[in-house]
Amino acid sequence: MRKTLDRLLAAGGMVVAIVLLVAGGLLTWAHSYVHTQVHDQLASQQVFFPPKGSDALKPADIGPYLNKYAGQQLVTGDQAKAYADHFIAVHVKEIGGGQTYAQLSGKALAAPNDAKLKAQVDTVFRGETLRGLLLNAYAFDTMGNLALTAAIVAYIGAGLMAALSVLGFLHARRVHSGVPPKAGTGAPAIESIHA
């Protein structure tokens, strides 16, 4: 019984290890695919951070967040978030006078002949749209990074299950079904159990 149970548990462990390996492979592929797509899509837009020491990086609500990317091309999710939240959002807030697109749009509807307000609404809309697209890139890149973390966990789990399964098979080889243990091992003989 014990030998059969050990073999069944070890075989089950090997199946789990294989499933975890397959899951790890799929998650690694997902990470690679998402990361490549985000990089390629962002790179094709040819967006660059302001160069180091430029006036654009001097404001306190921009510089501390973007100085580390100064002069670089925007190609990663983290860069996209920084650019969206600490460059575009700051300028959109200035252009809109602290008002959101919805607030400005409502005012523009009430004053359809105000060309300056219409231009302000259009600029804020474009800025918010670009900001949203960059934040979507950041979200997808974050999901890709989570897939990589999950893949690593799956690979570790597969390794542990495979090791435990090997130990289970080794233990099953040492167990002798139906044969009483040797004298002096401390285990009762089969005859004494049935007596």
Tab-separated table of C-alpha atoms in Angstrom:
chain	number	residue	atom	x	y	z
A	1	MET	CA	0.000	0.000	0.000
A	2	ARG	CA	2.686	2.503	0.995
A	3	LYS	CA	4.727	1.824	-2.127
A	4	THR	CA	1.686	2.380	-4.360
A	5	LEU	CA	0.705	5.530	-2.482
A	6	ASP	CA	4.243	6.943	-2.783
A	7	ARG	CA	4.268	6.257	-6.512
A	8	LEU	CA	0.832	7.826	-7.020
A	9	LEU	CA	1.767	10.950	-5.067
A	10	ALA	CA	5.118	11.236	-6.858
A	11	ALA	CA	3.445	10.819	-10.262
A	12	GLY	CA	0.849	13.445	-9.321
A	13	GLY	CA	3.673	15.761	-8.280
A	14	MET	CA	5.346	15.282	-11.671
A	15	VAL	CA	2.090	16.166	-13.427
A	16	VAL	CA	1.826	19.349	-11.339
A	17	ALA	CA	5.473	20.152	-12.135
A	18	ILE	CA	4.797	19.770	-15.869
A	19	VAL	CA	1.681	21.979	-15.641
A	20	LEU	CA	3.674	24.623	-13.780
A	21	LEU	CA	6.451	24.461	-16.399
A	22	VAL	CA	3.923	24.959	-19.198
A	23	ALA	CA	2.296	27.834	-17.269
A	24	GLY	CA	5.721	29.379	-16.681
A	25	GLY	CA	6.518	29.132	-20.380
A	26	LEU	CA	3.230	30.774	-21.369
A	27	LEU	CA	3.693	33.532	-18.798
A	28	THR	CA	7.251	34.147	-20.018
A	29	TRP	CA	5.947	34.415	-23.576
A	30	ALA	CA	3.200	36.819	-22.423
A	31	HIS	CA	5.783	39.017	-20.700
A	32	SER	CA	8.022	39.062	-23.755
A	33	TYR	CA	5.147	39.778	-26.148
A	34	VAL	CA	3.632	42.593	-24.067
A	35	HIS	CA	7.015	44.173	-23.317
A	36	THR	CA	8.003	44.098	-27.003
A	37	GLN	CA	4.666	45.535	-28.130
A	38	VAL	CA	4.796	48.369	-25.593
A	39	HIS	CA	8.407	49.169	-26.524
A	40	ASP	CA	7.773	49.101	-30.269
A	41	GLN	CA	4.588	51.160	-30.098
A	42	LEU	CA	6.167	53.795	-27.881
A	43	ALA	CA	9.409	53.908	-29.894
A	44	SER	CA	7.482	54.494	-33.125
A	45	GLN	CA	6.058	57.728	-31.659
A	46	GLN	CA	9.543	59.268	-31.365
A	47	VAL	CA	8.815	61.010	-28.033
A	48	PHE	CA	11.886	62.272	-26.179
A	49	PHE	CA	12.249	63.685	-22.687
A	50	PRO	CA	13.599	67.237	-22.491
A	51	PRO	CA	17.411	67.324	-22.415
A	52	LYS	CA	19.282	67.518	-19.131
A	53	GLY	CA	19.444	71.047	-17.726
A	54	SER	CA	16.641	72.379	-19.954
A	55	ASP	CA	14.104	74.903	-18.669
A	56	ALA	CA	11.352	72.323	-19.216
A	57	LEU	CA	12.765	70.262	-16.320
A	58	LYS	CA	13.132	73.159	-13.875
A	59	PRO	CA	9.603	73.245	-12.378
A	60	ALA	CA	9.356	71.472	-9.017
A	61	ASP	CA	6.413	69.355	-10.197
A	62	ILE	CA	8.362	68.115	-13.258
A	63	GLY	CA	12.115	67.981	-12.664
A	64	PRO	CA	12.316	65.596	-9.701
A	65	TYR	CA	10.287	63.022	-11.644
A	66	LEU	CA	11.815	63.398	-15.111
A	67	ASN	CA	15.480	64.293	-14.516
A	68	LYS	CA	16.468	60.624	-14.478
A	69	TYR	CA	15.046	60.262	-18.014
A	70	ALA	CA	16.464	63.566	-19.375
A	71	GLY	CA	17.239	63.328	-23.079
A	72	GLN	CA	16.090	59.699	-23.372
A	73	GLN	CA	13.544	58.371	-25.830
A	74	LEU	CA	10.273	57.278	-24.237
A	75	VAL	CA	10.164	53.481	-24.756
A	76	THR	CA	9.091	51.861	-21.436
A	77	GLY	CA	5.955	51.735	-19.344
A	78	ASP	CA	7.608	53.496	-16.406
A	79	GLN	CA	8.787	56.293	-18.684
A	80	ALA	CA	5.287	56.570	-20.159
A	81	LYS	CA	3.764	56.975	-16.686
A	82	ALA	CA	6.333	59.574	-15.663
A	83	TYR	CA	5.816	61.568	-18.874
A	84	ALA	CA	2.007	61.335	-18.598
A	85	ASP	CA	1.750	62.235	-14.907
A	86	HIS	CA	4.603	64.704	-14.520
A	87	PHE	CA	4.896	66.419	-17.888
A	88	ILE	CA	1.660	66.258	-19.869
A	89	ALA	CA	-0.613	66.482	-16.810
A	90	VAL	CA	1.289	69.513	-15.501
A	91	HIS	CA	0.989	71.342	-18.839
A	92	VAL	CA	-2.659	70.369	-19.301
A	93	LYS	CA	-3.416	71.730	-15.842
A	94	GLU	CA	-1.671	75.019	-16.739
A	95	ILE	CA	-3.460	75.292	-20.098
A	96	GLY	CA	-6.833	74.541	-18.547
A	97	GLY	CA	-6.284	76.813	-15.577
A	98	GLY	CA	-6.724	73.847	-13.251
A	99	GLN	CA	-10.019	72.826	-14.881
A	100	THR	CA	-10.671	69.423	-16.406
A	101	TYR	CA	-11.628	68.806	-20.016
A	102	ALA	CA	-15.230	68.167	-18.936
A	103	GLN	CA	-15.425	71.509	-17.135
A	104	LEU	CA	-13.903	73.435	-20.035
A	105	SER	CA	-16.066	71.615	-22.560
A	106	GLY	CA	-19.183	72.572	-20.605
A	107	LYS	CA	-18.124	76.210	-20.686
A	108	ALA	CA	-17.384	75.995	-24.418
A	109	LEU	CA	-20.855	74.622	-25.099
A	110	ALA	CA	-22.336	77.547	-23.213
A	111	ALA	CA	-20.195	80.005	-25.241
A	112	PRO	CA	-19.986	78.547	-28.770
A	113	ASN	CA	-18.504	81.756	-30.254
A	114	ASP	CA	-15.530	81.931	-27.871
A	115	ALA	CA	-12.628	80.916	-30.147
A	116	LYS	CA	-10.034	81.162	-27.377
A	117	LEU	CA	-12.038	78.828	-25.133
A	118	LYS	CA	-12.564	76.403	-28.036
A	119	ALA	CA	-8.808	76.313	-28.705
A	120	GLN	CA	-8.187	75.743	-24.987
A	121	VAL	CA	-10.689	72.855	-24.965
A	122	ASP	CA	-9.081	71.284	-28.059
A	123	THR	CA	-5.585	71.497	-26.579
A	124	VAL	CA	-6.670	70.043	-23.233
A	125	PHE	CA	-8.530	67.241	-25.050
A	126	ARG	CA	-5.433	66.317	-27.085
A	127	GLY	CA	-3.257	66.415	-23.974
A	128	GLU	CA	-5.631	64.233	-21.973
A	129	THR	CA	-5.943	61.788	-24.878
A	130	LEU	CA	-2.172	61.440	-25.183
A	131	ARG	CA	-1.881	61.095	-21.420
A	132	GLY	CA	-4.484	58.317	-21.428
A	133	LEU	CA	-2.686	56.454	-24.210
A	134	LEU	CA	0.618	56.631	-22.337
A	135	LEU	CA	-1.030	55.403	-19.136
A	136	ASN	CA	-2.503	52.474	-21.096
A	137	ALA	CA	1.015	51.603	-22.251
A	138	TYR	CA	2.138	51.739	-18.605
A	139	ALA	CA	-0.750	49.468	-17.553
A	140	PHE	CA	0.065	46.871	-20.213
A	141	ASP	CA	3.773	46.993	-19.361
A	142	THR	CA	2.876	46.458	-15.700
A	143	MET	CA	0.773	43.413	-16.640
A	144	GLY	CA	3.725	42.080	-18.624
A	145	ASN	CA	5.980	42.502	-15.597
A	146	LEU	CA	3.423	40.722	-13.402
A	147	ALA	CA	3.398	37.868	-15.931
A	148	LEU	CA	7.181	37.589	-15.581
A	149	THR	CA	6.879	37.472	-11.777
A	150	ALA	CA	4.194	34.782	-12.063
A	151	ALA	CA	6.423	32.844	-14.488
A	152	ILE	CA	9.303	32.875	-12.007
A	153	VAL	CA	6.979	31.628	-9.247
A	154	ALA	CA	5.701	28.886	-11.591
A	155	TYR	CA	9.257	27.790	-12.441
A	156	ILE	CA	10.207	27.666	-8.743
A	157	GLY	CA	7.035	25.687	-7.989
A	158	ALA	CA	7.788	23.290	-10.846
A	159	GLY	CA	11.319	22.748	-9.542
A	160	LEU	CA	10.079	22.078	-6.007
A	161	MET	CA	7.376	19.678	-7.188
A	162	ALA	CA	9.834	17.831	-9.429
A	163	ALA	CA	12.320	17.502	-6.538
A	164	LEU	CA	9.606	16.253	-4.186
A	165	SER	CA	8.396	13.791	-6.822
A	166	VAL	CA	11.900	12.394	-7.318
A	167	LEU	CA	12.197	11.982	-3.545
A	168	GLY	CA	8.805	10.244	-3.569
A	169	PHE	CA	9.922	7.785	-6.246
A	170	LEU	CA	13.168	7.111	-4.352
A	171	HIS	CA	11.218	6.498	-1.176
A	172	ALA	CA	8.850	4.135	-3.021
A	173	ARG	CA	11.859	2.060	-4.155
A	174	ARG	CA	13.018	1.680	-0.557
A	175	VAL	CA	9.611	0.561	0.746
A	176	HIS	CA	9.047	-3.212	0.468
A	177	SER	CA	5.360	-4.021	0.305
A	178	GLY	CA	4.275	-7.048	2.306
A	179	VAL	CA	7.725	-7.725	3.784
A	180	PRO	CA	8.194	-7.175	7.521
A	181	PRO	CA	10.896	-4.680	8.492
A	182	LYS	CA	14.240	-5.979	9.717
A	183	ALA	CA	14.619	-6.743	13.404
A	184	GLY	CA	15.877	-3.852	15.489
A	185	THR	CA	14.377	-1.082	13.325
A	186	GLY	CA	11.804	-0.249	15.948
A	187	ALA	CA	8.837	-1.035	13.662
A	188	PRO	CA	6.490	-3.917	14.632
A	189	ALA	CA	6.614	-7.052	12.529
A	190	ILE	CA	3.577	-7.827	10.365
A	191	GLU	CA	2.887	-11.018	12.321
A	192	SER	CA	2.644	-9.064	15.591
A	193	ILE	CA	0.136	-6.648	14.035
A	194	HIS	CA	-2.217	-9.505	13.113
A	195	ALA	CA	-1.718	-11.364	16.393
